[in-house]
PDB file of C-alpha atoms in Angstrom:
ATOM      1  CA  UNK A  28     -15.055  48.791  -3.887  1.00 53.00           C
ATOM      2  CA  UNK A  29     -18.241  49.177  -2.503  1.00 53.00           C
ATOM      3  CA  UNK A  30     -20.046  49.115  -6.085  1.00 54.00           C
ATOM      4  CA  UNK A  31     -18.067  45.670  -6.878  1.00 61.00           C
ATOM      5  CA  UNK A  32     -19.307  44.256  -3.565  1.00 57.00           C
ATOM      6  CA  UNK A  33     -22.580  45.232  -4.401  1.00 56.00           C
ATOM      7  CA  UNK A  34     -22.472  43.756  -8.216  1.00 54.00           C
ATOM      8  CA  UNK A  35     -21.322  40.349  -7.018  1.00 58.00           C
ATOM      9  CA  UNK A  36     -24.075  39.908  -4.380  1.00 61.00           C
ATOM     10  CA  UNK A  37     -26.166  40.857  -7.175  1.00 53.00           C
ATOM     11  CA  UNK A  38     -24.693  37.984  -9.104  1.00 49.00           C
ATOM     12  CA  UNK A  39     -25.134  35.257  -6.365  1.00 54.00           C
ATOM     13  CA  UNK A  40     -28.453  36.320  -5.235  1.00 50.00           C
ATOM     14  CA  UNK A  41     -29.449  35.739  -9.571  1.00 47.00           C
ATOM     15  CA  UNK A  42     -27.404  32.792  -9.236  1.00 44.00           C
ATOM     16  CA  UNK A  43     -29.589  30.987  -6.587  1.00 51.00           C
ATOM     17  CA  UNK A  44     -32.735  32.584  -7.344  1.00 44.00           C
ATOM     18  CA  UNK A  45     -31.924  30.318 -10.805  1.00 42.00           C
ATOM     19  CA  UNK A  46     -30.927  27.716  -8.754  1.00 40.00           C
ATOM     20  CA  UNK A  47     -33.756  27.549  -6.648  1.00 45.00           C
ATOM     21  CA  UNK A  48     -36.448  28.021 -10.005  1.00 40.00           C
ATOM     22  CA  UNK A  49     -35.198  25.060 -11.299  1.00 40.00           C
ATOM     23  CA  UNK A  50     -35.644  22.776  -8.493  1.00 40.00           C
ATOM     24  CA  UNK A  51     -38.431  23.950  -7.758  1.00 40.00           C
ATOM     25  CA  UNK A  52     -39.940  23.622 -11.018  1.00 44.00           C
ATOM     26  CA  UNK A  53     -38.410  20.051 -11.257  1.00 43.00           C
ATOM     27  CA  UNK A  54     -40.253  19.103  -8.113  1.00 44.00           C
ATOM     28  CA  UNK A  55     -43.358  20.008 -10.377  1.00 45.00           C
ATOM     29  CA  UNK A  56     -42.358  18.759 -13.509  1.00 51.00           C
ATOM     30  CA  UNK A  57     -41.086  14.989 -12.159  1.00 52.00           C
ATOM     31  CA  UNK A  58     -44.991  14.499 -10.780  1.00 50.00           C
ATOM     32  CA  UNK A  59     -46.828  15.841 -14.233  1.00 48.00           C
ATOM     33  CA  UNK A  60     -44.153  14.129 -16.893  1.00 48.00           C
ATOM     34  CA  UNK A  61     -45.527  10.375 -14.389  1.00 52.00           C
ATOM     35  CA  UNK A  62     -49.311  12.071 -15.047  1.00 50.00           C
ATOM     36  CA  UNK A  63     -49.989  12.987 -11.367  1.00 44.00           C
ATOM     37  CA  UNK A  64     -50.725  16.282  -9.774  1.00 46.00           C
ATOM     38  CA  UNK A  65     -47.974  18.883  -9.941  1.00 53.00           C
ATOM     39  CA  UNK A  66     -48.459  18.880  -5.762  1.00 47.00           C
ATOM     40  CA  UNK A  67     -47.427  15.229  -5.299  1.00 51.00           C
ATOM     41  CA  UNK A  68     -44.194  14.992  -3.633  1.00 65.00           C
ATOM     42  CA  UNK A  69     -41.984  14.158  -6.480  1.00 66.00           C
ATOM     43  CA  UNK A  70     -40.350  11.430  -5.273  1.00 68.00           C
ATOM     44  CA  UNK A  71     -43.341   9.488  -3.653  1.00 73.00           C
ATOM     45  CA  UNK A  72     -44.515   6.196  -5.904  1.00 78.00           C
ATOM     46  CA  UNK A  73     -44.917   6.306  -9.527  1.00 84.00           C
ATOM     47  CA  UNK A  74     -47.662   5.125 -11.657  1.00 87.00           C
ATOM     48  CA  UNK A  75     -44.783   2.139 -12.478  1.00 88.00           C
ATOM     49  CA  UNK A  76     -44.218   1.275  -8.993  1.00 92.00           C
ATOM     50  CA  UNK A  77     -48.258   0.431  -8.251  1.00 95.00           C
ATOM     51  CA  UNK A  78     -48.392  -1.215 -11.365  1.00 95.00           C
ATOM     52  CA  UNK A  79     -45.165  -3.484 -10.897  1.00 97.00           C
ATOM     53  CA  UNK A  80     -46.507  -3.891  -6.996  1.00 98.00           C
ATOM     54  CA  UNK A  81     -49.634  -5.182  -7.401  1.00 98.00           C
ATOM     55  CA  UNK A  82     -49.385  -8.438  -9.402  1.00 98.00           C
ATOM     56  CA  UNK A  83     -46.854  -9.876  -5.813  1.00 98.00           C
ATOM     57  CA  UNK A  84     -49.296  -8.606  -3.355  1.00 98.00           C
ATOM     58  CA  UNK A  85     -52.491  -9.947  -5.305  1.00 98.00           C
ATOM     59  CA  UNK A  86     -50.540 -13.199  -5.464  1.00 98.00           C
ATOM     60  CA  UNK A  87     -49.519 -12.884  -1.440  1.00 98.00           C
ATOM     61  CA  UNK A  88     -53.376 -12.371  -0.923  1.00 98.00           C
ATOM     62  CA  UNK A  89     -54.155 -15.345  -2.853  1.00 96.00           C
ATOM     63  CA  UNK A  90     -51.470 -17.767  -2.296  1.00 96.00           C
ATOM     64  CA  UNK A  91     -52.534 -16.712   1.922  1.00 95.00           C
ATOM     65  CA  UNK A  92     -56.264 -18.256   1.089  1.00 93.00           C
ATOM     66  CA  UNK A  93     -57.511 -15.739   3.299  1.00 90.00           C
ATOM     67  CA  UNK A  94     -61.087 -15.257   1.609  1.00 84.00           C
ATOM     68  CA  UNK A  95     -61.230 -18.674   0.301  1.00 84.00           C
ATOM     69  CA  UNK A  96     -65.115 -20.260   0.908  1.00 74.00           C
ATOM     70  CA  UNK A  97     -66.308 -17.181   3.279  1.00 75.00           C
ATOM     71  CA  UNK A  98     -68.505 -14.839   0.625  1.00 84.00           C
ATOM     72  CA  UNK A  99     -65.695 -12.669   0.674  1.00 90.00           C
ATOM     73  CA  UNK A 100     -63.575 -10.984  -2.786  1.00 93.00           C
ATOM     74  CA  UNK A 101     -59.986  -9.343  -1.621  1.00 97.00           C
ATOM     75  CA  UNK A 102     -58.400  -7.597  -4.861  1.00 97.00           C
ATOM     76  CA  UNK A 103     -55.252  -5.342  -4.905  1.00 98.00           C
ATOM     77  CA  UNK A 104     -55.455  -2.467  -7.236  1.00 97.00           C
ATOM     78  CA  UNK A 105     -54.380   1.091  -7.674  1.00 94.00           C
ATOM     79  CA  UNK A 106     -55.174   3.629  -4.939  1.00 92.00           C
ATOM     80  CA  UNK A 107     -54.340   7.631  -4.535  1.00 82.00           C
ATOM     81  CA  UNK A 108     -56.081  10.718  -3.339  1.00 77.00           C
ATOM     82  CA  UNK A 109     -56.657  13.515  -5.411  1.00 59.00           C
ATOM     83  CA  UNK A 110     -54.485  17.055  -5.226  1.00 69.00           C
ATOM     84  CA  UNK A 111     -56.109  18.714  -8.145  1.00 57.00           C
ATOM     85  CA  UNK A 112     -54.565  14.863  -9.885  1.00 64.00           C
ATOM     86  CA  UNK A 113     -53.461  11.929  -8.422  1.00 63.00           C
ATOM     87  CA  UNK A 114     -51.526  11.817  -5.926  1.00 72.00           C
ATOM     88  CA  UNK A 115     -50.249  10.209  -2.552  1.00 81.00           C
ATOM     89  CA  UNK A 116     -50.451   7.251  -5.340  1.00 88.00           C
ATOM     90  CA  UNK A 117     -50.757   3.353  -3.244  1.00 94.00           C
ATOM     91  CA  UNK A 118     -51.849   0.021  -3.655  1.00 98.00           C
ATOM     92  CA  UNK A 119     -55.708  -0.259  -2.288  1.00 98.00           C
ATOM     93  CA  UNK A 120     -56.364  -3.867  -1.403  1.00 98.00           C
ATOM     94  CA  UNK A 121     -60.244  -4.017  -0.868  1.00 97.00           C
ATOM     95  CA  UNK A 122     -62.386  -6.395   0.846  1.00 96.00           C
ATOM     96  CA  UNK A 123     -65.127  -6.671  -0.712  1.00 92.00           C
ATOM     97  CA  UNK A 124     -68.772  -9.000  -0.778  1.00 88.00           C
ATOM     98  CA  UNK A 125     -68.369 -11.734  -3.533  1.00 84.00           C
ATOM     99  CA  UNK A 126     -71.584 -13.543  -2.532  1.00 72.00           C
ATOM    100  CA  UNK A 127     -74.425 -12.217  -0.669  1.00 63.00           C
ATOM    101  CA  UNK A 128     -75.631 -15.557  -0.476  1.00 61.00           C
ATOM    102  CA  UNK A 129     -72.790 -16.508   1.950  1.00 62.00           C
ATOM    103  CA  UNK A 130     -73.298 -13.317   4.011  1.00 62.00           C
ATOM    104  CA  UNK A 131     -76.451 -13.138   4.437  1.00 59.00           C
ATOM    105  CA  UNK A 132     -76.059 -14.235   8.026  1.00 57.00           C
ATOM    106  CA  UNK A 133     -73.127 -11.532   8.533  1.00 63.00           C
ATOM    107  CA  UNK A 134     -74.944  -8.454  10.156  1.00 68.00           C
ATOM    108  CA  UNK A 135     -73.926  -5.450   7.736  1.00 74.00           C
ATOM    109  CA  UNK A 136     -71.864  -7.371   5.751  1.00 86.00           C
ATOM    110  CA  UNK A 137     -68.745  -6.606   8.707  1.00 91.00           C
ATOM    111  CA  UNK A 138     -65.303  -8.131   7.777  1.00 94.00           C
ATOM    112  CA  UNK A 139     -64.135 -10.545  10.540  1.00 94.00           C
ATOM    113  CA  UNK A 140     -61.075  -9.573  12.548  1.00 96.00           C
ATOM    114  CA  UNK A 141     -59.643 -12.768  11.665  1.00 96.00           C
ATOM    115  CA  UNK A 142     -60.075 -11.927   7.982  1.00 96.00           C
ATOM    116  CA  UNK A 143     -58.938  -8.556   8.344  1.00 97.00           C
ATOM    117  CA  UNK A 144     -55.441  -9.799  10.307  1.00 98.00           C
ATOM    118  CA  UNK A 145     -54.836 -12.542   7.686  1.00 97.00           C
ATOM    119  CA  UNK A 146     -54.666  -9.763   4.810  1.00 98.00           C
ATOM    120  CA  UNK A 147     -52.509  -7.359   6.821  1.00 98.00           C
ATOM    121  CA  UNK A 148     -49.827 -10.067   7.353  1.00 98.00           C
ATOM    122  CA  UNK A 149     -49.880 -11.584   3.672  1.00 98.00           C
ATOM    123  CA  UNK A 150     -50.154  -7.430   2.110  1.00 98.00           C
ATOM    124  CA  UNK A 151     -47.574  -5.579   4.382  1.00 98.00           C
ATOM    125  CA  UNK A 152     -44.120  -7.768   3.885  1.00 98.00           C
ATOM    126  CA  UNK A 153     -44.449  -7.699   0.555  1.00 99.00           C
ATOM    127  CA  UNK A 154     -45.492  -3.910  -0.039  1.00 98.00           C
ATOM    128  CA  UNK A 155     -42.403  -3.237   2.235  1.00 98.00           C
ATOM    129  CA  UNK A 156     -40.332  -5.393  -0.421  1.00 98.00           C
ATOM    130  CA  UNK A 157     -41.881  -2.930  -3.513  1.00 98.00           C
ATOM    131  CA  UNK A 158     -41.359  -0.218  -1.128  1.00 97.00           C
ATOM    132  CA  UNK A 159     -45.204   1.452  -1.942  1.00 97.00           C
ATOM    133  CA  UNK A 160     -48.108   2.552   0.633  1.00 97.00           C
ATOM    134  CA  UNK A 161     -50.657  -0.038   1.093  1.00 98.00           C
ATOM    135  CA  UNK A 162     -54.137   0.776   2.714  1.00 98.00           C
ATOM    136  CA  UNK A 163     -56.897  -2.006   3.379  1.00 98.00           C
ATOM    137  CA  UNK A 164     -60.283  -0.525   2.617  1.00 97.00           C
ATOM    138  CA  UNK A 165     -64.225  -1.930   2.138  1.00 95.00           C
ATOM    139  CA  UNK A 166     -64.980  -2.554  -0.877  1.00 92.00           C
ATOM    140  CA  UNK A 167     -68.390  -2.986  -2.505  1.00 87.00           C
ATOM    141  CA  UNK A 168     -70.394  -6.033  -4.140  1.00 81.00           C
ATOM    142  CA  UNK A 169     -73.509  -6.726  -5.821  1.00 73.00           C
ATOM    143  CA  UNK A 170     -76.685  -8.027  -3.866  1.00 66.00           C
ATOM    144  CA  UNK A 171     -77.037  -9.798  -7.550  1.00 59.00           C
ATOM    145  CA  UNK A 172     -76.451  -9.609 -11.029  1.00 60.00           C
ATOM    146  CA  UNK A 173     -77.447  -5.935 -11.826  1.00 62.00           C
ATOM    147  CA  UNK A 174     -78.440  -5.479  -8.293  1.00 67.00           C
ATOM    148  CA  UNK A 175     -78.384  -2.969  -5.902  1.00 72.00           C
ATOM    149  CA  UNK A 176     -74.577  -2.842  -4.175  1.00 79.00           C
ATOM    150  CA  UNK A 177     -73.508  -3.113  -0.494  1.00 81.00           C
ATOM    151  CA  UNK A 178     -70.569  -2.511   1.109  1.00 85.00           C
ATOM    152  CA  UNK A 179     -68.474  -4.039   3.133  1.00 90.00           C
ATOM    153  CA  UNK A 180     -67.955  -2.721   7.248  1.00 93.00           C
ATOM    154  CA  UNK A 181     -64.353  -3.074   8.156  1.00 96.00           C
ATOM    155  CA  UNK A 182     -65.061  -0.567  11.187  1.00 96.00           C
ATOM    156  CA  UNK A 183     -65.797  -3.709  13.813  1.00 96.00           C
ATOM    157  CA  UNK A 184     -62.700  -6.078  12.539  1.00 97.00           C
ATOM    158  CA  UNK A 185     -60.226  -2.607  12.481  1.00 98.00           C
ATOM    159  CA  UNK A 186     -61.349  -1.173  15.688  1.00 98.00           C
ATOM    160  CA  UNK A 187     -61.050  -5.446  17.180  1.00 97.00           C
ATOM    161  CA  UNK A 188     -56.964  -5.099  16.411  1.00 97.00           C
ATOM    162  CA  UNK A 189     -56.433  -1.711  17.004  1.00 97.00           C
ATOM    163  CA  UNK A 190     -58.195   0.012  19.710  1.00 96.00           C
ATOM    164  CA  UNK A 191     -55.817   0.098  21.992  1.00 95.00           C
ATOM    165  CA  UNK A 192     -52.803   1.501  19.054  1.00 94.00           C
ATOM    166  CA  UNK A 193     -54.898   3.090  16.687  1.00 96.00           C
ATOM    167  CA  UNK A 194     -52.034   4.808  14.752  1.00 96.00           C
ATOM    168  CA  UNK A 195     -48.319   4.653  14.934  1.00 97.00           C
ATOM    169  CA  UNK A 196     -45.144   5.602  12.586  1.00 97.00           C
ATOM    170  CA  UNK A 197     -45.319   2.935   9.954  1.00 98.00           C
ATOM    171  CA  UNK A 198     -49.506   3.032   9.622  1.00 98.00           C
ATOM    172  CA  UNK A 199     -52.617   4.993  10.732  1.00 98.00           C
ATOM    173  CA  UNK A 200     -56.286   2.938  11.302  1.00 98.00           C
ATOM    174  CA  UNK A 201     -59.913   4.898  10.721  1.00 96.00           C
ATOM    175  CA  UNK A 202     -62.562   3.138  12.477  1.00 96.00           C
ATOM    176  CA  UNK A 203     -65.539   3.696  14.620  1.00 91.00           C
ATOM    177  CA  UNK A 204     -69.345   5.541  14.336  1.00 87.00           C
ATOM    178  CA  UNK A 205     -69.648   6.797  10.271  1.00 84.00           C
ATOM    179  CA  UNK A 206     -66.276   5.255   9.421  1.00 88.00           C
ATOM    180  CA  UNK A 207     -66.038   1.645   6.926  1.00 90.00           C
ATOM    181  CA  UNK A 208     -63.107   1.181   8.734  1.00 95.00           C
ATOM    182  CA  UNK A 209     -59.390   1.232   6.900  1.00 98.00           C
ATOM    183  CA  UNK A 210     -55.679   0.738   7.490  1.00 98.00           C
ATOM    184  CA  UNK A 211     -53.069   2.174   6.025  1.00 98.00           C
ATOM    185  CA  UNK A 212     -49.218   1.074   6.124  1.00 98.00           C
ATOM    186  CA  UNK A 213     -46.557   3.498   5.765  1.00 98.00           C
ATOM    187  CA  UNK A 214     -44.781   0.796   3.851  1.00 98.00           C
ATOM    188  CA  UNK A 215     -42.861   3.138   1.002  1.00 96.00           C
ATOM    189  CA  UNK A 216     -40.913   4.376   3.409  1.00 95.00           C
ATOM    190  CA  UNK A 217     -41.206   1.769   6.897  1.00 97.00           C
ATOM    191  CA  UNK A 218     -40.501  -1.260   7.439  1.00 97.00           C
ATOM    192  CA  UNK A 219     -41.117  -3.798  10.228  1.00 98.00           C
ATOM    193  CA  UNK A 220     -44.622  -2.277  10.150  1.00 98.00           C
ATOM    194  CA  UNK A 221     -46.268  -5.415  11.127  1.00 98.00           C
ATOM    195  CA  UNK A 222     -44.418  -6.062  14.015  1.00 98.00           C
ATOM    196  CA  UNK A 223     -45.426  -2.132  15.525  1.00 98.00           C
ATOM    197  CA  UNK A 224     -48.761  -3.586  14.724  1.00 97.00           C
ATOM    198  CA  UNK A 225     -48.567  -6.141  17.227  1.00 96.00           C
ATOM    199  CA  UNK A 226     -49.050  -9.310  14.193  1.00 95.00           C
ATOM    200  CA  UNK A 227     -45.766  -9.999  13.447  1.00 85.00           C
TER     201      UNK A 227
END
């Protein structure tokens, strides 16, 4: 009795030592078969969802005339972090210099906070609609044609909204000394992240 007792345990503990090899390896395969890292969380964004997202939120941006006539260049475009691949993949809308020109009298090229709050209210609604990440980050432009490049500061213009909330559970803010300064909305999964921001 005691030997069929033990043959049957043997059988389950086979059974979900399968069980658990295959979803396990699924949970490695589902990242590599969309061409990220093997370590991405399987069902985080895929390479289809940034590309499908970013066309609407490039259009929010521009339809919201929030860079129009001030030097500035605000471009949606693919984002991630790297796990031995991509991963954590999200839309990166960058603020960037488009004309030095125009900034010249902007002391280290810093991103107003009104410029800064215009993009995070077109962006977030309509990343939370494509369900994907979205992080605001400084991008870089050229001094001139074959130049040398600067970047933009978005430490001043973050740090002006969110100094008092830095972070909470549908976005996380980097500013301050040796920081450009970024936000990033938890918008895959949140929603109603603007209004936790306090600009909704």
């Amino acid at each position: 009795m005691s030997g069929t007792r033990g043959a049957i345990r043997g059988v389950l503990a086979a059974a979900l030592a399968g069980v658990m090899a295959v979803a396990l390896s699924g949970c490695f395969v589902i990242p590599l078969v969309d061409g990220r890292s093997p370590f991405d969380d399987p069902f985080g964004s895929s390479k289809s969802d940034i590309e499908k997202a970013i066309p609407p939120i490039q259009a929010a941006i521009d339809e919201s005339g929030a860079a129009d006539g001030g030097g500035w260049r605000v471009v949606a475009e693919k984002g991630s972090d790297n796990c031995e691949g991509p991963c954590q993949l999200r839309v990166d809308v960058s603020i960037e210099p488009a004309d030095a020109a125009d900034l010249d009298a902007t002391p280290g090229y810093a991103v107003s906070e009104d410029l800064l709050r215009a993009v995070l209210v077109a962006v977030i609604p309509v990343a939370e609609q494509n369900h994907v990440d979205v992080s605001i980050v400084a991008g870089y432009g050229e001094l001139s044609p074959g130049g040398s490049t600067v970047s933009a500061d978005l430490s001043g213009a973050v740090e002006a909204l969110f100094a008092s909330r830095p972070r909470g559970e549908g976005y996380s803010t980097r500013f301050g000394e040796g920081e450009d300064g970024e936000v990033e909305a938890f918008t895959r999964t949140k929603t109603g992240v603007l209004q936790e921001m306090g600009l909704g």
